[in-house]
Amino acid sequence: MKHCEFPAEEEQDKLRDKCGVIGIFLNPQKNESDGLQKKEYVAYSASGFTAATRAYYALYSLQHRGQDSAGIAVSNGDDIVMHKGMGTIAEVFSPDSLSTLKGHIACGHVRYATAGSATLENAQPLLQKSRLGAVAVAHNGQLVNYEQLREMLEDSGSTFSSSSDTEVILKLIAKSYKKGLERALTDTIQMIKGSFALVVSTEKCLIGARDPNGIRPLCLGKIEGGWMLASETCAIDSVNGTYVRDIQPGEIVIINEDGVLSFEFGERTSKRTCIFEYVYFARPDSIIDGIPVTQARQKMGACLARESGVPADVVIGVPDSGLGAAQGYAQEAGIPYASGIVKNKYIGRTFIAPTQRERENMVFVKLNAVKSVVDGKRVVVIDDSIVRGTTSRRLVQILRRAGAKEVHFRISSPPVKFPCYFGINTPTRGELISSCHTEAEICSEIGADSLAFISAEGMMEACRACNPEQYGFCKGCFTGEYPISVPGERNGTKLS
């Protein structure tokens, strides 16, 4: 049996979305105290929240999308100021730092970086100031023509302070800014290729844009005193806002004092939402392109039960994204569902595991089985995916140690065989266990009694059943077929 090379770190055994974005626009209030009816751009909503504090709460609800860095840029109508840093929202922001972000427009970002690029220079938003004005950009996604655009900009005299593809977007906007904001945006967006959900702030307005395939999510919400953009609806809920609609593929929205202006920057194409949003990335209480995430996961679990049911005594899910699928599986199969795995939620990004052996055993600290639920039982355990196989192997060991009589692994996504080039941190193809092992070999490798993955069609049908109008998905990591051409791999290294 052929063996792949697997890094030891358990935290690398999951696919990671690179980031989440938010934007806040509060209508500036009139200050009539001096009789001049001057507009006060240090705006508060009626409840007393500033744009910065609303951005802070919204980013907190998107923390699952990135924990390496966070930032908020705020405009007061004349200038943009920013605070960002490495770590989680709680690590980066304090009451003092938030108090310095005075203004009525906010642009925010949380980031999960690929290895080697978790630096302050790459933290977002990225801000550029010139004599024509200031622009802040927050970006979720990944450009496949980043290297060519950066080389072109450098040849024309631009200098770069980061290795982030977002800086290319920022430089392109700034380069065309003298043509006017709308033209600068359309010129930039027509040049960049790949996936992007953009939130852009100038001194006067907030802009949102989504790539022509709609791979990465972005939605519009109404909040007290203004408007909001966010990667997920849960962020709108967190500031007591109302979800209005999703930004459509190939759409730009400009939000200012006059309201929301919408226009298309290219030909409308078929929507290709990343299907991993429903499998794993999005929070269970979010709605992505009209599909409730929890409902989609439950239907995936039910499909798994129909496709690969097995006699068992109890169904359990791997926290957190495996729980919805486990509930759907149990209901469809008529097998009791129970909370059989407990997750230690206090292990953060700073968890210390200095040696390889300690890193290998980290999953034993993070997850544990409930002995009273699994002891002497035939157990079906539902997880969202298998990437390298490290976590699955440790989970089987944990369940057997707790007395499980049989352990049957069921996965609510198809085998991940190909890298993602559109904003998800995936290993190279050679590191993905499903790319070099058969299903039977993986089952033996992780030590389970049986293993089955949902079919690609079953996964998509589960999502379509939640919203028949949403028929297009990006599923390149399962099939190797991408909505746009990608750079490919060379010598086992992903080029992006």
XYZ file of C-alpha atoms in Angstrom:
496
model
C 0.000 0.000 0.000
C 1.350 3.397 -1.005
C 1.957 5.815 1.869
C 1.601 9.592 1.705
C 3.559 12.113 3.708
C 1.371 13.635 6.455
C 2.368 16.532 8.725
C 1.832 15.710 12.363
C -0.191 18.721 13.445
C -3.845 17.857 14.041
C -4.847 21.430 13.300
C -3.598 20.930 9.727
C -5.996 18.019 9.235
C -8.894 20.325 8.350
C -9.479 22.569 5.385
C -9.441 26.222 6.417
C -11.289 29.099 4.818
C -8.886 31.997 4.607
C -11.054 34.804 5.917
C -14.270 36.653 6.596
C -15.188 40.224 5.694
C -17.681 42.789 6.945
C -18.662 46.359 6.120
C -20.747 48.858 8.119
C -22.305 52.083 6.832
C -24.117 54.331 9.313
C -25.932 57.381 8.007
C -24.145 60.409 9.490
C -26.191 62.397 11.979
C -26.880 66.132 11.835
C -25.434 68.189 14.631
C -27.542 71.338 15.035
C -25.944 72.566 18.241
C -24.066 75.317 16.414
C -27.064 76.261 14.261
C -25.264 75.215 11.084
C -26.859 71.774 10.795
C -23.384 70.364 10.241
C -23.261 66.628 9.593
C -21.398 64.817 12.336
C -19.480 61.976 10.675
C -18.480 60.361 13.975
C -21.794 58.570 13.724
C -23.600 56.504 16.320
C -26.727 54.463 15.893
C -29.641 55.285 18.165
C -28.569 52.453 20.477
C -25.194 54.121 21.008
C -23.041 51.764 18.941
C -20.400 53.210 16.632
C -19.545 51.720 13.262
C -16.367 50.323 14.839
C -18.167 48.560 17.689
C -20.686 47.052 15.289
C -17.796 45.853 13.135
C -16.167 44.344 16.224
C -19.280 42.347 17.146
C -19.798 41.246 13.546
C -16.215 40.036 13.221
C -16.580 38.131 16.480
C -19.383 36.125 14.852
C -17.076 35.346 11.912
C -14.148 34.273 14.082
C -14.520 30.689 12.817
C -13.400 31.889 9.373
C -9.986 33.042 10.575
C -8.000 33.329 13.795
C -4.545 34.467 12.676
C -5.202 38.195 12.332
C -7.971 40.773 12.506
C -8.467 44.407 11.596
C -10.955 47.253 11.257
C -10.590 50.420 9.159
C -12.965 53.347 9.798
C -13.741 56.491 7.810
C -14.936 59.727 9.404
C -15.777 61.319 6.058
C -12.389 62.957 5.626
C -9.855 60.271 6.453
C -9.542 56.535 7.177
C -7.865 55.208 10.307
C -7.160 51.573 11.046
C -6.243 49.146 13.799
C -5.170 45.575 13.112
C -2.986 42.906 14.643
C -2.104 39.256 14.904
C -4.459 36.907 16.718
C -8.155 36.646 17.424
C -10.598 39.538 17.791
C -10.224 39.435 21.578
C -6.431 39.530 21.275
C -6.291 42.363 18.756
C -8.935 44.788 20.074
C -9.501 46.513 23.411
C -11.895 49.270 24.501
C -9.047 51.749 24.039
C -8.213 50.647 20.495
C -11.892 50.675 19.478
C -12.315 54.185 20.892
C -9.710 55.494 18.431
C -11.738 54.261 15.433
C -14.095 57.210 15.047
C -16.310 57.365 11.982
C -19.450 56.157 10.248
C -18.011 53.653 7.740
C -16.187 50.502 8.842
C -14.432 47.776 6.872
C -13.348 44.653 8.782
C -11.515 41.380 8.263
C -10.515 38.151 10.021
C -7.859 35.997 8.408
C -6.570 32.466 8.386
C -3.252 32.409 6.567
C -1.348 29.756 4.702
C 1.905 28.572 6.297
C 4.626 31.212 6.246
C 2.361 34.174 5.530
C 0.879 34.823 8.981
C 2.494 38.247 9.330
C 1.243 41.703 10.245
C 2.067 42.940 6.734
C -0.516 40.504 5.346
C -3.183 41.292 7.963
C -6.214 43.089 6.554
C -7.820 45.450 5.755
C -5.083 46.903 3.571
C -5.068 50.691 3.438
C -3.617 53.061 0.862
C -3.636 56.836 1.051
C -2.822 59.221 -1.781
C -3.600 62.781 -2.835
C -6.728 61.389 -4.545
C -8.049 59.874 -1.328
C -7.841 56.830 0.919
C -8.991 53.292 0.114
C -9.256 50.296 2.481
C -9.806 46.779 1.116
C -10.854 43.534 2.818
C -10.837 40.437 0.625
C -12.080 36.874 1.001
C -10.884 34.629 -1.796
C -7.847 34.075 -3.933
C -6.651 35.425 -7.271
C -5.311 32.919 -9.778
C -3.586 35.629 -11.848
C -1.964 37.321 -8.858
C 1.641 36.803 -9.985
C 1.066 38.243 -13.456
C -0.761 41.298 -12.107
C 1.867 41.953 -9.462
C 4.634 41.743 -12.048
C 2.751 44.164 -14.296
C 2.264 46.635 -11.442
C 5.906 46.400 -10.368
C 7.024 47.024 -13.946
C 4.929 50.218 -13.916
C 6.529 51.443 -10.683
C 4.305 50.068 -7.899
C 5.951 48.791 -4.730
C 4.512 46.159 -2.405
C 4.774 45.786 1.358
C 3.074 42.366 1.649
C 2.820 39.009 -0.116
C -0.982 39.163 -0.096
C -2.925 39.084 -3.360
C -5.244 41.643 -1.757
C -2.545 44.287 -2.183
C -2.756 43.768 -5.954
C -6.463 44.644 -5.771
C -5.686 47.725 -3.678
C -2.977 48.932 -6.088
C -5.210 48.417 -9.124
C -8.038 50.453 -7.563
C -5.651 53.228 -6.550
C -4.082 53.248 -10.014
C -7.443 53.953 -11.669
C -8.920 56.124 -8.903
C -8.539 59.331 -10.900
C -11.098 57.935 -13.384
C -13.699 57.922 -10.619
C -14.664 55.265 -8.104
C -17.095 53.315 -10.273
C -14.674 53.130 -13.208
C -11.756 52.234 -10.919
C -13.739 49.355 -9.446
C -14.957 47.987 -12.751
C -11.507 48.276 -14.335
C -9.955 46.439 -11.376
C -12.560 43.715 -11.142
C -12.400 42.979 -14.848
C -8.641 42.434 -14.533
C -8.589 40.099 -11.535
C -9.378 36.425 -11.992
C -10.292 33.910 -9.323
C -12.587 34.145 -6.328
C -13.345 37.308 -4.411
C -15.831 38.744 -1.995
C -14.632 42.325 -1.554
C -15.508 45.013 0.956
C -13.973 48.364 0.052
C -14.182 51.630 1.962
C -13.405 55.143 0.762
C -13.871 58.268 2.870
C -17.440 58.645 1.613
C -18.869 55.224 0.781
C -18.823 51.464 1.314
C -18.556 49.043 -1.612
C -19.158 45.314 -1.925
C -18.324 43.098 -4.904
C -18.510 39.396 -5.685
C -16.704 37.462 -8.410
C -18.655 36.442 -11.566
C -18.982 32.851 -10.315
C -20.021 33.799 -6.767
C -17.562 31.291 -5.294
C -17.075 33.093 -1.998
C -20.174 34.338 -0.128
C -21.235 37.939 0.523
C -24.596 39.274 1.696
C -26.351 42.576 2.379
C -28.149 43.478 5.588
C -30.157 46.403 6.983
C -29.105 47.624 10.403
C -30.286 50.375 12.698
C -29.177 53.627 11.079
C -27.634 52.107 7.980
C -26.476 49.078 6.012
C -24.104 46.164 6.332
C -22.103 43.724 4.202
C -20.875 40.383 5.546
C -19.532 36.978 4.554
C -22.348 35.255 6.476
C -25.814 36.136 7.733
C -24.822 35.250 11.315
C -22.748 38.457 11.354
C -25.843 40.494 10.471
C -27.771 38.733 13.234
C -25.018 39.543 15.731
C -25.686 43.292 15.448
C -29.475 42.874 15.436
C -29.699 43.519 11.715
C -32.006 42.094 9.062
C -30.714 40.002 6.186
C -31.841 41.575 2.885
C -30.272 39.458 0.138
C -27.066 37.948 -1.192
C -24.793 39.963 -3.434
C -25.117 38.316 -6.832
C -22.208 36.953 -8.885
C -20.660 39.772 -10.887
C -22.430 42.485 -8.873
C -21.050 45.644 -7.277
C -23.028 47.529 -4.636
C -22.118 51.064 -3.567
C -23.592 52.229 -0.250
C -23.684 55.926 0.590
C -26.035 58.505 2.077
C -28.450 57.990 -0.816
C -28.847 54.266 -0.157
C -27.669 51.180 -2.050
C -26.712 51.434 -5.724
C -26.253 48.146 -7.601
C -24.734 47.409 -11.001
C -23.141 44.476 -12.825
C -19.530 44.648 -13.950
C -19.639 41.788 -16.452
C -21.779 39.181 -18.089
C -23.911 37.182 -15.670
C -22.572 33.660 -15.254
C -23.833 30.560 -13.478
C -23.467 30.752 -9.711
C -20.800 28.406 -8.387
C -20.910 28.791 -4.607
C -18.200 26.832 -2.797
C -20.061 23.743 -1.583
C -17.688 23.420 1.387
C -19.481 26.424 2.895
C -22.390 24.038 3.562
C -20.245 21.051 4.488
C -17.920 22.757 6.941
C -16.972 26.443 6.741
C -20.137 28.382 7.490
C -21.608 28.674 10.953
C -24.663 26.421 11.452
C -26.986 29.410 11.957
C -26.019 31.095 8.670
C -27.876 31.115 5.370
C -25.632 31.051 2.291
C -27.235 31.875 -1.067
C -30.681 30.954 0.192
C -29.628 27.625 1.744
C -29.842 27.262 5.550
C -26.554 25.635 6.541
C -27.912 23.358 9.289
C -30.727 22.137 7.041
C -28.235 21.309 4.274
C -26.052 19.347 6.698
C -29.015 17.408 8.032
C -30.027 16.462 4.496
C -26.463 15.380 3.741
C -26.615 13.088 6.766
C -29.933 11.641 5.640
C -28.441 10.975 2.207
C -25.490 9.207 3.845
C -27.901 6.924 5.725
C -29.656 6.021 2.468
C -26.436 5.495 0.533
C -24.337 3.671 3.125
C -26.457 2.695 6.124
C -25.041 0.155 8.560
C -26.599 -1.649 11.599
C -25.654 0.328 14.700
C -26.781 1.246 18.218
C -25.958 4.969 18.288
C -25.045 7.834 15.933
C -22.660 10.563 17.076
C -21.192 13.606 15.331
C -17.735 15.172 15.454
C -18.113 18.712 16.878
C -19.009 21.099 15.498
C -19.684 20.724 11.781
C -20.456 16.999 11.953
C -23.390 17.420 14.340
C -26.043 18.461 11.812
C -25.197 15.594 9.469
C -25.226 13.157 12.403
C -28.735 14.282 13.368
C -29.937 13.820 9.789
C -28.329 10.374 9.552
C -29.865 9.210 12.834
C -33.355 10.399 11.905
C -33.226 8.784 8.458
C -31.755 5.513 9.758
C -34.005 5.295 12.836
C -30.986 4.981 15.136
C -30.678 6.992 18.386
C -28.576 10.146 18.180
C -26.401 11.097 21.144
C -23.632 13.549 22.039
C -20.798 11.061 22.146
C -17.790 13.305 21.545
C -16.894 16.318 23.686
C -14.757 19.133 22.297
C -12.454 21.153 24.528
C -13.279 24.663 23.330
C -10.513 26.314 25.347
C -7.671 25.160 23.106
C -6.871 28.194 21.019
C -4.292 29.072 18.432
C -1.615 29.536 21.140
C -1.861 25.950 22.431
C 1.724 24.818 23.098
C 2.803 21.499 21.583
C 6.575 21.803 21.126
C 7.484 18.235 20.178
C 6.261 16.071 17.323
C 4.875 13.447 19.686
C 2.896 16.111 21.577
C 1.527 17.487 18.315
C 0.488 13.999 17.257
C -1.422 13.545 20.492
C -3.073 16.980 20.460
C -6.402 15.520 19.318
C -6.602 13.555 22.591
C -6.615 16.897 24.412
C -9.056 18.534 22.026
C -11.610 15.697 21.705
C -12.804 12.986 24.072
C -15.505 10.308 23.954
C -18.416 9.995 26.390
C -17.940 6.455 27.713
C -21.544 6.047 28.873
C -22.752 6.748 25.319
C -20.414 4.464 23.340
C -19.323 1.693 25.740
C -20.278 -1.689 24.281
C -22.098 -0.027 21.349
C -21.889 -0.240 17.575
C -21.155 3.419 16.812
C -21.671 5.414 13.619
C -19.527 8.543 13.792
C -20.195 11.377 11.300
C -17.520 13.868 10.264
C -17.558 16.525 7.537
C -14.396 15.471 5.692
C -11.145 13.531 5.736
C -8.141 15.540 4.585
C -4.959 13.829 5.759
C -6.541 11.245 8.037
C -4.718 12.120 11.260
C -7.808 13.240 13.182
C -9.936 10.326 11.976
C -7.331 7.817 13.125
C -7.109 9.418 16.567
C -10.917 9.543 16.862
C -11.186 5.817 16.233
C -8.598 5.244 18.962
C -10.532 7.490 21.361
C -13.816 5.691 20.710
C -12.290 2.236 21.089
C -10.586 3.304 24.298
C -14.019 4.353 25.581
C -15.352 0.855 24.869
C -16.976 1.177 21.426
C -17.694 -2.306 20.079
C -17.643 -1.181 16.424
C -16.722 2.163 14.845
C -18.261 2.996 11.462
C -17.028 6.251 9.911
C -19.365 8.184 7.613
C -18.281 11.395 5.856
C -20.754 14.056 4.713
C -18.580 15.122 1.759
C -16.987 13.125 -1.060
C -13.246 12.279 -0.938
C -11.112 15.452 -1.135
C -8.678 14.660 -3.951
C -7.658 18.036 -5.384
C -6.369 21.364 -4.021
C -8.505 24.490 -3.887
C -7.304 27.636 -5.657
C -10.117 29.932 -4.565
C -9.479 30.896 -0.960
C -9.264 27.641 0.985
C -6.004 26.511 2.535
C -5.656 22.959 1.172
C -2.572 20.759 1.072
C -1.013 19.741 -2.222
C -2.609 16.801 -3.975
C 0.090 14.391 -2.769
C -0.762 15.190 0.868
C -4.500 14.473 0.508
C -5.142 10.954 1.736
C -7.969 10.320 -0.733
C -5.775 11.211 -3.701
C -3.425 8.292 -3.089
C -5.558 5.780 -1.163
C -8.723 3.873 -1.990
C -11.679 3.980 0.377
C -10.780 0.519 1.685
C -7.173 1.583 2.268
C -8.264 4.707 4.157
C -10.580 2.590 6.319
C -7.651 0.347 7.212
C -5.366 3.357 7.748
C -7.692 4.990 10.292
C -8.642 1.681 11.936
C -12.422 1.856 11.444
C -14.729 -1.123 10.928
C -16.205 0.551 7.854
C -15.921 3.840 5.996
C -18.152 5.548 3.448
C -18.311 8.992 1.838
C -21.414 10.695 0.516
C -21.630 10.729 -3.293
C -21.011 14.055 -5.057
C -24.520 13.979 -6.509
C -26.043 13.150 -3.128
C -24.250 16.105 -1.519
C -25.432 18.501 -4.211
C -28.987 17.171 -4.132
C -29.063 17.748 -0.368
C -28.247 21.427 -0.967
C -30.647 21.784 -3.886
C -33.444 20.329 -1.753
C -33.042 23.358 0.549
C -33.231 25.844 -2.341
C -34.055 24.487 -5.816
C -33.040 27.801 -7.396
C -29.433 27.330 -6.234
C -28.237 24.725 -8.686
C -24.583 25.631 -9.221
C -21.667 24.793 -6.930
C -17.884 24.819 -7.090
C -16.767 21.277 -6.293
C -13.233 21.348 -7.699
C -11.636 19.862 -4.571
C -13.692 16.698 -5.141
C -13.677 16.412 -8.937
C -10.720 18.484 -10.164
C -13.126 20.448 -12.378
C -12.976 24.164 -11.575
C -15.287 26.979 -12.737
C -12.285 28.839 -14.172
C -8.835 27.725 -15.268
C -6.286 27.351 -12.452
C -2.472 27.416 -12.374
C -2.060 23.753 -11.391
C 0.689 22.100 -9.401
C 4.366 21.569 -10.051
C 6.569 19.147 -8.128
C 3.930 18.692 -5.449
C 3.699 22.420 -4.736
C 0.403 24.225 -5.235
C 0.822 27.253 -7.464
C -1.475 30.112 -6.486
